[in-house]
Amino acid sequence: MRGVLAVLGLLGFGAQGEEAVWEIGPRSLAPPAAASAALREAVAQTPTPALAEWASVQPRTAEEWRALGASFAGAPDLDAMASAAGVSIEADTIADVAVYRVMPAAGAKPPHEEHIFLYVHGGAYVFGGGPAAVSEAVVISAMAGIPSVAIDYRMPPDHPFPAAVDDTEAVYRQLLETREPSTIAIGGTSAGGGLTLAAVHRFKAVGLPVPGALYLGTPWADLTDASDSLHTNEGIDRILVTYDGMLASAAKLYAGEAEPTHALISPVYGDFTGFPPTYLVTGTRDMLLSDTARVHRKLRVAGVVADLNVYEGLSHAEYAFLVGSPEYQQTYGELAQFLATHLR
Amino acid sequence: MRGVLAVLGLLGFGAQGEEAVWEIGPRSLAPPAAASAALREAVAQTPTPALAEWASVQPRTAEEWRALGASFAGAPDLDAMASAAGVSIEADTIADVAVYRVMPAAGAKPPHEEHIFLYVHGGAYVFGGGPAAVSEAVVISAMAGIPSVAIDYRMPPDHPFPAAVDDTEAVYRQLLETREPSTIAIGGTSAGGGLTLAAVHRFKAVGLPVPGALYLGTPWADLTDASDSLHTNEGIDRILVTYDGMLASAAKLYAGEAEPTHALISPVYGDFTGFPPTYLVTGTRDMLLSDTARVHRKLRVAGVVADLNVYEGLSHAEYAFLVGSPEYQQTYGELAQFLATHLR
C-alpha cells in the first residue's frame, strides 16, 4: 500500500500547520459524456453559467424579494397538470394551513390504499408557493399511485423561520388524528428536503411519532455555507450556479433572528437517532451533493436505513426538471419502490 | 414549479445545437469545513495540487514504468503490519497464482467461520503488487473478523489485460472447489474495484456462479475518460490530481491491444444483471465519484442490492489512507456489517 500511497501523492507534502487555501486554475469543461442523452444535450445547450451575474442577485428588502419572485414565470396551470398526469388536484386547508390534495385518477394503487405522501415544496424557503407548491407532488402521486397532501407553508419575507416548520407540524399533527404514522411519508426537493428533516427533528422534540418514510431530493440541509460542494461545484452546477447571491440572501432571510446552525434551520446539525427509512437523491454536479451526502452519513451512523443515489453529471434537482428523462424515471420510479417497501 | 424553474436558471438559455464547452474561471478553494477534523487537517496541510507536474508523468516504455514503480516508497513490513492489526499473513499460491492468506489472530468471528474475502489490490493496474497487495485485506480481515485471500495478480508492463482477470478467475475457481459461492466476498479499491467488477462479468460469461457480496472502493470502472468527475474534480482530488499523465498512460498500458470499452476493461459498460449485493464507497472530491455513481446506478437499474456511500470532502481512496479517521472507521465498519448481512 505504501508504494501506491506514494505515487498517489500523499507523501512528500507538508505545508504544516496552516489552512491551505488552494488557487484552482481555469479549465474547460465539456458536457458530461456519460450522462443520459437528455441531460447531456440539455447541458450542451446551456452557455457557461454566468457566475458574477448570479452572485449579484442579492435582494435586501421585502420589496426586492417580492419583485424577484414576481419576475419569475407564472404559476402552473393545475387543470392541465392534473389532466396530463392522470390525477385530481384540490385546494383545501388542514389545521388552517393551505394545502393541495392530489389523488391518482384511478385511486390509490396497492399497497397505498391507506397511505399518504405529505409533500413540502422547494424554492430556497422563499419561492415555490401557491399552485407551484403541488408540482412535484403530482409526479410522485402519479408515479407511485399514492395520494398526496402538498403543504403551501408560510414563507419570508412575511413569515421567516419557524413558520414553515410550524405549518408542517400542524398538518402532520392533524393527519395523525385519523391515521398511523407508519402510513405517512414526508418529503420534497431542495428546501423541501431540508424542511422534511427539520420537521422530523421537531416531531421528536415535541413527542410526536416519526412518519414511516422520508424522501430527500438534494436537501438544503446546511444554510451556513459549510458544505464543500457549494465551492467545488460552483459555476459547474448550472441550476444553482453559486452560493453567493440568492442562496446566501435566502438563508439569511429565512433564519431571521435565529442562529443558522439551529437544527431546525440547518437540520444536518441535529440528532438523527430514530429517523425513519430515508431515500436520498443528488448528482455529481449538484452544489448540494455535500448536503445530501452528509445527511446520508449522519443517518447511517445513527443506524437508520438510508438509500443514497447519485446521478452522473446532474446539477441541483434536475431529475425534477428533465421530465421523462432516465434521471426522472429512475428517481421517481425508485422512490415509488421505496415507499411501497417501507410504508405500512 | 415553473416559477422555481425560472429562478433556478433553466429558462431563457439556448445556445442551440452545438456542444457547449464551458470555460470555468479560476477559484480559491478552502479545506472542506464539514469533513472530519482528520481529513480537513490533512487537506489543509496539502499545497495546491501541482496539475501540470502530475500531467507530465507519462511513462512510455516498460523501462520507464519500472523506473516509476521503483521510485515509490518500499514494500510494507508484513510482520509489523500483521502484529499491529492482530492478524497472521502468509504467502501462498492458489492455482499457480501468488496470494497472501490473512487470518484474524483470534480466528474468524461469527458469522464468518466459513466465509472468505477475496481481495484484489489497487494501483492503476500497474502498481501495488507484491507485499503491498495485502494491505487493505489486512484492514478488512481485522475489522470484519473474516479470513482473506489477497491476489497478487500479474500486471503490465509484462502482463497486460486479461492477465489480471485470468488470475482472479483462476483463484476463484479453485476456491469454488471446496466452498459455496455465497460464502465468498470479492472486492478492492480503485483498480481493485474495477477488477472486481470485471471478474464478475467474466464469471457470468464462463458460467461460474457469482459470489455472495462485493466491495467496490471508488472503483476504476471506466478507462475511457468519459466520467465527468475526472474533469469536475481535476486539481481538487489531491490523490489522483488529473487523468492526464499517469492514469491515461496506465489505461493505455493495461488495455494493450484490446478496446478500452471492453466490459472486462471498463466494466461499467457490461451487463449487471444477476450481480450480488454490492457496497460502494467514494467521496465528493473523488475523481472517480462518477465511476462509482455510474456503477451504482447500473446495479440498481438491474435490480441489484447496491449501497452507495459518499464522504464529504474525500479525495480518491482516502478512507484507506487516513488510518483511524472517521472516514476509515465508517467505511470498514459498515463494510463489516454489509458482509455479515449478505454472506451465507
XYZ file of C-alpha atoms in Angstrom:
688
model
C 0.000 0.000 0.000
C 2.804 2.417 0.794
C 4.055 2.246 -2.775
C 0.619 3.148 -4.063
C 0.294 5.796 -1.430
C 3.493 7.440 -2.567
C 2.636 7.509 -6.257
C -0.777 8.868 -5.412
C 0.869 11.904 -3.956
C 0.166 11.696 -0.257
C 3.809 11.603 0.753
C 6.376 14.324 0.407
C 3.956 17.147 1.038
C 3.826 19.260 4.126
C 2.855 22.915 4.346
C 2.458 22.200 8.038
C 0.116 23.906 10.365
C -1.824 26.483 8.369
C -5.103 26.332 6.493
C -4.041 25.974 2.892
C -6.428 27.715 0.530
C -5.848 26.334 -2.948
C -5.840 28.512 -6.026
C -7.520 26.384 -8.691
C -6.758 27.478 -12.252
C -9.220 27.983 -15.104
C -10.397 24.956 -17.054
C -12.532 23.878 -19.980
C -15.456 21.596 -19.147
C -17.323 19.553 -21.754
C -20.895 18.277 -21.208
C -20.994 15.067 -19.142
C -20.303 12.375 -21.750
C -21.700 9.506 -19.681
C -24.910 11.212 -18.533
C -28.173 10.322 -20.285
C -28.608 11.751 -23.785
C -31.366 14.008 -22.443
C -29.151 15.504 -19.738
C -26.044 15.718 -21.897
C -27.982 17.578 -24.577
C -29.546 19.945 -22.037
C -26.099 20.805 -20.658
C -24.652 21.174 -24.155
C -27.316 23.771 -24.935
C -26.528 25.794 -21.824
C -23.886 28.528 -22.071
C -21.226 28.753 -19.384
C -23.083 29.730 -16.185
C -22.735 33.467 -15.565
C -21.177 33.363 -12.128
C -20.822 37.092 -11.464
C -24.351 37.808 -12.643
C -25.819 35.155 -10.343
C -23.695 36.320 -7.416
C -25.092 39.828 -7.841
C -28.681 38.710 -7.123
C -28.922 39.877 -3.507
C -32.396 41.107 -2.553
C -32.266 43.026 0.723
C -35.791 44.311 1.410
C -39.193 42.657 1.384
C -39.992 44.688 -1.717
C -36.896 43.422 -3.517
C -37.770 39.827 -2.632
C -41.318 40.283 -3.918
C -40.061 41.879 -7.113
C -37.684 38.979 -7.682
C -40.484 36.475 -7.129
C -42.778 38.385 -9.494
C -40.111 38.300 -12.208
C -40.332 34.529 -12.479
C -42.566 32.649 -14.870
C -46.197 32.458 -13.772
C -47.974 29.779 -11.739
C -48.600 26.395 -13.356
C -51.993 25.560 -14.830
C -53.243 22.987 -12.320
C -56.026 21.686 -14.563
C -53.607 20.996 -17.403
C -51.104 19.446 -14.983
C -53.755 17.196 -13.395
C -55.059 16.062 -16.733
C -51.584 15.329 -18.131
C -50.564 13.349 -15.040
C -53.832 11.496 -14.536
C -54.579 12.868 -11.059
C -57.057 15.225 -9.426
C -55.826 18.338 -7.566
C -57.938 20.109 -4.971
C -57.144 23.175 -2.867
C -58.033 22.742 0.810
C -56.887 23.662 4.309
C -55.744 21.350 7.079
C -55.354 22.837 10.579
C -55.740 26.279 8.976
C -52.764 25.653 6.680
C -53.257 25.915 2.908
C -52.727 22.562 1.171
C -53.393 20.834 -2.131
C -54.808 17.319 -2.152
C -53.670 15.075 -5.012
C -55.350 11.770 -5.845
C -54.496 9.395 -8.697
C -57.448 9.299 -11.087
C -57.554 5.505 -10.797
C -57.471 5.764 -6.995
C -54.628 4.738 -4.716
C -52.622 1.801 -6.029
C -51.819 -1.185 -3.766
C -50.237 -1.121 -1.218
C -51.041 2.579 -0.837
C -54.829 2.399 -0.195
C -54.301 3.737 3.345
C -51.059 5.653 2.748
C -50.385 9.330 2.159
C -47.432 11.398 0.936
C -47.018 14.698 2.761
C -45.157 16.927 0.341
C -43.193 20.113 1.160
C -42.026 22.145 -1.830
C -38.639 23.668 -2.623
C -37.630 27.185 -3.629
C -34.973 28.295 -1.128
C -37.661 28.821 1.559
C -38.804 31.962 -0.282
C -40.254 30.835 -3.601
C -42.313 27.968 -4.994
C -45.513 28.632 -3.000
C -49.084 28.846 -4.292
C -50.056 26.467 -7.091
C -46.348 25.702 -7.750
C -46.284 24.006 -4.325
C -48.043 20.947 -5.733
C -45.993 20.247 -8.895
C -43.615 17.536 -7.660
C -46.373 16.009 -5.503
C -48.325 15.424 -8.714
C -45.393 13.476 -10.165
C -44.991 11.405 -7.002
C -48.712 10.643 -6.739
C -48.895 9.691 -10.402
C -45.762 7.520 -10.453
C -46.268 5.807 -7.080
C -50.055 5.641 -7.096
C -50.164 7.308 -3.679
C -52.446 10.170 -2.563
C -50.541 13.338 -1.597
C -51.087 16.412 0.505
C -48.829 19.293 -0.594
C -48.327 21.980 2.034
C -48.336 25.603 0.881
C -46.436 26.647 4.014
C -45.875 30.280 5.034
C -42.612 31.860 3.906
C -40.497 35.006 4.152
C -40.385 37.902 3.722
C -43.582 37.928 5.842
C -43.059 34.647 7.702
C -39.457 33.582 8.385
C -38.451 30.536 10.433
C -40.132 28.796 12.227
C -43.397 29.362 10.297
C -42.637 26.647 7.696
C -41.838 24.108 10.418
C -44.903 25.145 12.432
C -47.179 24.670 9.421
C -45.704 21.270 8.588
C -46.115 20.141 12.189
C -49.723 21.395 12.296
C -50.710 19.443 9.184
C -48.878 16.293 10.342
C -50.499 16.509 13.775
C -53.908 16.745 12.143
C -53.219 13.731 9.901
C -52.245 11.715 12.978
C -55.771 12.208 14.329
C -57.076 9.680 11.826
C -54.101 7.557 10.753
C -50.993 5.734 11.950
C -47.610 7.488 11.474
C -46.361 4.401 9.572
C -48.865 5.201 6.795
C -47.367 8.666 6.182
C -44.319 9.545 4.075
C -42.880 13.066 4.071
C -40.559 14.583 1.525
C -39.580 17.180 -1.014
C -36.723 18.631 -3.041
C -34.103 21.235 -2.081
C -35.559 23.435 0.691
C -38.345 20.838 0.772
C -35.800 18.164 1.690
C -34.351 20.402 4.387
C -37.797 21.209 5.751
C -38.622 17.488 5.820
C -35.611 16.883 8.067
C -36.356 19.918 10.240
C -39.942 18.745 10.675
C -38.822 15.300 11.887
C -36.397 16.938 14.353
C -39.388 18.990 15.571
C -41.669 15.925 15.829
C -39.087 14.208 18.023
C -38.697 17.315 20.187
C -42.444 17.634 20.842
C -43.020 13.911 21.315
C -44.836 13.137 18.069
C -44.127 9.758 16.439
C -41.992 9.887 13.290
C -43.527 9.056 9.910
C -42.962 5.812 8.009
C -40.530 7.034 5.340
C -38.761 10.161 4.037
C -37.859 11.425 0.573
C -34.952 13.898 0.449
C -34.333 15.253 -3.033
C -30.968 17.049 -2.788
C -31.931 18.546 0.593
C -30.756 22.029 1.637
C -29.640 20.722 4.996
C -26.944 23.269 5.881
C -27.639 27.005 5.477
C -24.200 28.024 6.833
C -22.066 27.693 3.668
C -20.034 24.853 5.246
C -20.653 22.226 2.545
C -17.679 21.627 0.260
C -19.641 21.059 -2.953
C -21.044 24.591 -2.751
C -17.497 25.535 -3.729
C -16.163 22.588 -5.739
C -19.265 22.684 -7.971
C -19.559 26.472 -8.110
C -20.062 27.504 -11.739
C -20.445 23.813 -12.670
C -23.962 23.320 -11.242
C -25.976 25.059 -13.968
C -29.063 25.375 -11.747
C -27.757 26.956 -8.541
C -24.508 28.324 -10.110
C -23.212 29.961 -6.900
C -23.991 30.205 -3.214
C -23.141 33.898 -3.200
C -26.177 35.869 -4.219
C -29.670 34.472 -3.958
C -28.914 31.407 -1.809
C -26.857 33.277 0.785
C -29.506 36.012 0.887
C -32.342 33.484 1.235
C -30.546 31.677 4.060
C -30.253 34.947 5.958
C -33.841 35.943 5.249
C -35.251 32.567 6.316
C -33.247 32.317 9.543
C -34.288 35.802 10.648
C -33.226 36.249 14.268
C -32.289 32.580 14.770
C -28.826 31.041 14.539
C -28.247 29.422 11.131
C -26.774 26.349 12.847
C -30.090 25.720 14.666
C -31.081 22.115 13.898
C -34.495 23.243 12.631
C -32.796 25.619 10.135
C -29.722 23.554 9.203
C -31.014 20.081 10.071
C -27.708 18.334 9.315
C -26.621 19.548 12.767
C -29.435 17.672 14.519
C -29.557 14.194 16.052
C -30.783 11.569 13.569
C -31.488 8.821 16.069
C -34.847 7.211 15.435
C -35.370 8.660 11.957
C -37.439 6.511 9.579
C -36.116 4.880 6.367
C -34.937 7.649 4.021
C -34.405 7.803 0.264
C -31.924 10.451 -0.995
C -31.100 11.744 -4.476
C -28.377 14.085 -5.764
C -25.954 14.474 -8.706
C -22.211 14.745 -9.274
C -22.540 18.413 -10.398
C -25.029 19.299 -7.650
C -23.937 22.127 -5.344
C -25.908 20.291 -2.633
C -24.079 16.993 -3.232
C -22.310 17.568 0.084
C -25.513 18.422 1.963
C -27.063 15.196 0.685
C -24.017 13.021 1.366
C -23.533 14.495 4.854
C -27.149 13.810 5.808
C -26.832 10.264 4.446
C -23.721 9.646 6.576
C -25.426 11.044 9.715
C -28.430 8.794 9.121
C -26.271 5.714 8.597
C -24.123 6.379 11.651
C -27.386 6.701 13.613
C -28.383 3.241 12.365
C -31.136 4.469 10.034
C -31.984 2.745 6.729
C -30.797 5.369 4.216
C -30.575 4.913 0.466
C -28.305 7.377 -1.376
C -28.474 7.772 -5.159
C -26.113 9.992 -7.174
C -26.692 10.764 -10.855
C -23.855 11.362 -13.311
C -23.441 14.971 -14.432
C -26.675 16.086 -12.759
C -26.983 19.613 -11.359
C -29.254 20.564 -8.480
C -32.718 18.962 -8.695
C -32.515 18.388 -12.454
C -34.213 14.999 -12.128
C -37.380 17.017 -11.447
C -36.937 19.373 -14.403
C -35.934 16.901 -17.134
C -39.406 15.386 -17.377
C -39.377 11.877 -18.818
C -35.549 11.581 -18.816
C -33.862 8.462 -17.402
C -32.875 10.552 -14.353
C -36.549 11.476 -13.808
C -37.840 7.950 -14.419
C -35.287 6.328 -12.120
C -35.652 8.916 -9.349
C -39.429 8.674 -9.084
C -39.638 5.021 -10.085
C -37.258 4.009 -7.291
C -38.983 6.390 -4.860
C -42.208 4.514 -5.650
C -40.488 1.197 -4.839
C -39.069 2.665 -1.630
C -42.472 3.876 -0.450
C -44.109 0.538 -1.270
C -41.391 -1.213 0.758
C -41.401 0.995 3.836
C -44.903 2.365 4.414
C -47.117 0.078 6.470
C -42.592 24.618 -10.199
C -42.244 26.865 -13.224
C -41.501 29.856 -11.019
C -38.760 27.957 -9.237
C -37.517 26.610 -12.512
C -37.156 30.089 -13.906
C -35.266 31.499 -10.951
C -33.012 28.494 -10.990
C -31.843 29.466 -14.418
C -33.193 26.754 -16.690
C -35.265 29.108 -18.806
C -34.055 31.794 -21.159
C -30.985 29.892 -22.256
C -30.448 28.390 -25.641
C -27.118 28.113 -27.457
C -28.954 25.577 -29.588
C -27.424 22.656 -31.327
C -23.727 22.645 -30.540
C -21.717 21.029 -27.784
C -21.069 23.892 -25.409
C -17.688 23.586 -23.736
C -17.681 25.818 -20.690
C -14.717 27.938 -19.697
C -14.631 27.757 -15.901
C -12.693 30.572 -14.254
C -10.068 30.305 -11.522
C -11.187 29.984 -7.926
C -9.957 29.766 -4.357
C -10.832 26.561 -2.518
C -10.629 26.198 1.257
C -10.287 22.808 3.007
C -13.665 21.037 3.381
C -15.100 22.647 6.525
C -17.621 19.874 7.223
C -15.272 16.912 6.698
C -13.858 15.140 9.745
C -11.137 17.021 11.625
C -8.630 14.407 10.466
C -9.463 14.878 6.796
C -9.818 18.651 6.993
C -6.410 18.914 8.626
C -4.812 16.595 6.076
C -6.175 18.720 3.227
C -5.142 21.936 4.967
C -1.564 20.661 5.102
C -1.508 19.849 1.391
C -0.365 22.567 -1.024
C -2.422 23.217 -4.147
C -2.078 20.057 -6.281
C 0.541 20.590 -8.981
C -1.587 19.869 -12.025
C 0.997 20.384 -14.770
C 3.610 18.339 -12.935
C 1.197 15.409 -12.494
C 0.049 15.632 -16.105
C 3.650 15.313 -17.253
C 4.062 11.836 -15.708
C 3.681 9.753 -18.874
C 5.823 6.621 -18.884
C 6.021 5.158 -22.396
C 8.325 2.136 -22.219
C 8.485 -0.864 -19.926
C 11.712 0.595 -18.537
C 10.045 3.901 -17.734
C 7.177 2.131 -15.972
C 9.621 0.071 -13.912
C 11.616 3.167 -13.028
C 8.451 4.935 -11.897
C 7.445 1.959 -9.762
C 10.926 1.760 -8.251
C 10.779 5.441 -7.279
C 7.941 4.813 -4.847
C 8.343 4.065 -1.175
C 9.369 0.482 -0.416
C 7.208 -2.540 0.336
C 5.378 -2.678 3.666
C 6.788 -4.712 6.558
C 4.267 -7.566 6.705
C 5.337 -8.733 10.161
C 4.826 -5.281 11.638
C 1.533 -4.899 9.797
C 0.263 -8.289 10.980
C 1.226 -7.619 14.540
C -0.337 -4.142 14.605
C -3.604 -5.395 13.092
C -3.848 -8.628 15.077
C -3.779 -10.975 12.085
C -1.440 -13.520 10.534
C -0.205 -13.090 6.941
C 1.109 -15.976 4.903
C 2.387 -16.031 1.302
C 0.998 -18.922 -0.735
C -0.141 -19.847 -4.226
C -3.616 -20.868 -5.375
C -3.969 -22.305 -8.882
C -0.389 -21.149 -9.542
C -1.296 -17.547 -8.706
C 0.609 -15.740 -5.940
C -1.647 -14.872 -2.996
C -1.433 -13.811 0.641
C -3.624 -15.515 3.217
C -4.801 -13.327 6.098
C -6.377 -14.751 9.254
C -7.552 -12.815 12.334
C -5.376 -13.855 15.272
C -8.497 -14.707 17.268
C -9.832 -16.753 14.343
C -12.824 -15.933 12.170
C -15.546 -14.035 14.006
C -19.197 -15.149 13.758
C -20.854 -15.320 11.258
C -17.668 -15.605 9.201
C -16.396 -19.041 10.319
C -16.963 -20.420 6.819
C -16.619 -17.165 4.857
C -13.708 -15.700 2.913
C -12.871 -12.287 1.458
C -11.123 -12.459 -1.908
C -9.189 -9.213 -2.165
C -7.813 -7.577 -5.341
C -5.498 -4.616 -4.818
C -5.462 -1.169 -6.452
C -2.674 0.794 -8.119
C -3.945 1.667 -11.614
C -3.403 -1.957 -12.778
C 0.384 -1.310 -12.791
C 1.422 -0.766 -9.194
C 0.556 -2.093 -5.747
C 1.716 -5.693 -6.281
C 3.973 -7.823 -4.078
C 3.601 -7.399 -0.314
C 1.610 -4.156 -0.869
C -1.148 -6.327 -2.389
C -2.277 -7.428 1.066
C -2.501 -4.095 2.922
C -6.218 -3.326 2.646
C -7.085 -7.014 3.043
C -5.420 -6.861 6.456
C -7.701 -3.981 7.462
C -10.802 -5.805 6.204
C -9.870 -9.065 7.926
C -9.108 -7.273 11.176
C -12.224 -5.076 11.221
C -14.716 -7.669 9.955
C -13.168 -10.738 11.551
C -13.123 -12.512 8.201
C -10.262 -14.525 6.659
C -8.936 -13.032 3.407
C -7.048 -14.172 0.350
C -5.295 -11.244 -1.394
C -4.380 -11.923 -5.015
C -1.002 -10.679 -6.245
C -2.239 -10.760 -9.841
C 0.034 -10.311 -12.869
C 0.305 -6.770 -14.248
C 1.817 -4.705 -17.057
C 4.270 -3.910 -18.434
C 4.872 -7.685 -18.704
C 1.262 -8.845 -18.400
C -1.457 -6.503 -19.706
C -5.159 -7.353 -19.839
C -6.541 -10.015 -19.473
C -3.885 -11.452 -17.116
C -5.378 -9.801 -14.001
C -8.860 -11.114 -14.830
C -7.466 -14.575 -15.655
C -5.636 -14.765 -12.324
C -8.701 -13.651 -10.363
C -10.871 -16.214 -12.160
C -8.306 -18.981 -11.528
C -8.212 -18.309 -7.783
C -12.000 -18.003 -7.538
C -12.468 -21.224 -9.499
C -10.134 -23.014 -7.107
C -11.981 -21.654 -4.058
C -15.257 -22.947 -5.504
C -13.841 -26.493 -5.368
C -14.310 -26.519 -1.605
C -16.918 -23.878 -0.808
C -20.222 -22.335 -1.843
C -20.122 -19.056 -3.827
C -22.407 -17.471 -1.203
C -19.550 -17.779 1.329
C -17.179 -15.661 -0.798
C -16.983 -11.862 -0.985
C -14.781 -10.127 -3.552
C -13.577 -6.563 -3.507
C -10.924 -3.914 -3.535
C -10.202 -0.226 -4.036
C -9.647 1.764 -7.243
C -8.323 -0.629 -9.930
C -9.216 -3.345 -7.395
C -12.849 -2.254 -7.537
C -12.759 -2.253 -11.326
C -11.123 -5.684 -11.408
C -13.784 -6.979 -9.021
C -16.494 -5.945 -11.484
C -14.574 -7.287 -14.485
C -14.114 -10.606 -12.706
C -17.850 -10.954 -12.067
C -18.575 -10.148 -15.725
C -16.081 -12.917 -16.597
C -17.650 -15.389 -14.131
C -21.048 -14.833 -15.749
C -19.573 -15.247 -19.239
C -17.923 -18.583 -18.411
C -20.853 -19.926 -16.398
C -19.395 -19.668 -12.905
C -21.792 -18.717 -10.083
C -21.398 -15.178 -8.732
C -20.041 -14.630 -5.205
C -22.150 -13.609 -2.214
C -21.182 -9.935 -1.945
C -18.927 -7.274 -3.494
C -16.927 -4.367 -2.083
C -16.184 -1.558 -4.553
C -13.982 1.145 -3.057
C -14.121 4.003 -5.585
C -13.814 1.544 -8.499
C -11.941 2.461 -11.677
C -14.828 1.231 -13.814
C -14.298 3.313 -16.972
C -10.836 3.587 -18.532
C -12.060 5.750 -21.448
C -12.025 9.215 -19.821
C -15.837 9.505 -20.146
C -16.611 10.107 -16.452
C -17.495 13.709 -15.645
C -15.822 13.873 -12.229
C -12.432 13.191 -13.840
C -12.856 16.761 -15.067
C -15.019 18.500 -12.460
C -12.696 17.293 -9.676
C -9.454 17.749 -11.620
C -6.986 19.588 -9.406
C -9.405 19.201 -6.469
C -8.814 15.481 -5.837
C -5.452 15.701 -4.068
C -4.699 11.998 -4.622
C -5.263 11.479 -8.344
C -4.991 15.214 -9.291
C -5.507 14.685 -13.044
C -6.428 11.993 -15.532
C -3.829 13.272 -17.977
C -0.498 11.729 -17.167
C -0.179 8.544 -15.173
C -3.832 7.444 -15.284
C -4.267 7.913 -19.028
C -0.946 6.168 -19.596
C -1.861 3.279 -17.292
C -5.226 2.818 -19.027
C -3.479 2.503 -22.362
C -0.811 0.179 -20.999
C -3.323 -2.109 -19.290
C -5.694 -2.374 -22.264
C -2.859 -3.275 -24.623
C -4.394 -4.411 -27.922
C -7.960 -4.544 -26.563
C -10.659 -1.878 -26.889
C -10.847 0.277 -23.737
C -14.671 -0.017 -23.801
C -14.429 -3.829 -23.453
C -16.582 -4.775 -20.459
C -13.671 -6.616 -18.825
C -11.516 -3.445 -19.059
C -14.174 -0.774 -18.424
C -16.727 -2.864 -16.551
C -19.298 -0.048 -16.315
C -20.171 -0.937 -19.918
C -21.134 -4.518 -19.001
C -24.493 -6.035 -18.081
C -25.075 -6.056 -14.317
C -27.979 -8.476 -14.270
C -27.543 -11.086 -11.567
C -24.760 -9.296 -9.680
C -24.638 -9.964 -5.928
C -25.275 -7.325 -3.205
C -22.630 -4.592 -3.571
C -21.250 -1.992 -1.155
C -19.729 1.138 -2.739
C -17.664 3.998 -1.285
C -16.474 7.305 -2.775
C -16.073 10.999 -1.837
C -17.278 14.374 -3.061
C -13.734 15.345 -4.209
C -13.001 11.922 -5.710
C -12.120 11.951 -9.418
C -13.795 8.515 -9.543
C -17.028 9.800 -7.959
C -18.661 9.420 -11.374
C -17.312 5.906 -11.950
C -18.707 4.871 -8.581
C -22.080 6.583 -9.028
C -22.489 5.228 -12.573
C -21.820 1.654 -11.433
C -24.274 2.105 -8.566
C -26.979 3.298 -10.974
C -26.345 0.371 -13.342
C -26.589 -2.074 -10.460
C -29.825 -0.542 -9.167
C -31.441 -0.438 -12.593
C -30.530 -4.140 -12.910
C -32.371 -4.776 -9.639
C -29.250 -5.473 -7.580
C -28.964 -4.547 -3.878
C -26.381 -1.744 -4.027
C -25.364 0.500 -1.157
C -23.641 3.775 -2.139
C -21.759 5.869 0.427
C -20.211 9.273 -0.321
C -17.874 11.023 2.122
C -17.686 14.798 2.420
C -14.514 16.363 1.008
C -12.847 12.989 0.448
C -10.427 12.514 -2.450
C -9.803 9.199 -4.165
C -9.452 6.280 -1.736
C -8.525 8.485 1.223
C -10.635 6.368 3.591
C -7.875 3.775 3.197
C -5.014 6.187 3.813
C -6.361 8.156 6.789
C -5.957 5.247 9.207
C -8.238 5.529 12.229
C -10.156 8.565 10.882
C -13.979 8.608 10.972
C -13.927 8.006 7.196
C -11.780 4.894 7.727
C -13.810 3.621 10.683
C -17.143 4.102 8.944
C -16.007 2.650 5.617
C -14.629 -0.571 7.059
C -17.101 -0.765 9.958
C -20.059 -0.602 7.574
C -18.339 -2.993 5.145
C -18.119 -5.440 8.054
C -21.866 -5.054 8.680
C -22.576 -5.492 4.967
C -20.559 -8.720 4.787
C -22.220 -10.099 7.916
C -25.632 -9.353 6.388
C -25.059 -10.763 2.915
C -22.621 -13.685 3.109
C -24.312 -17.004 3.801
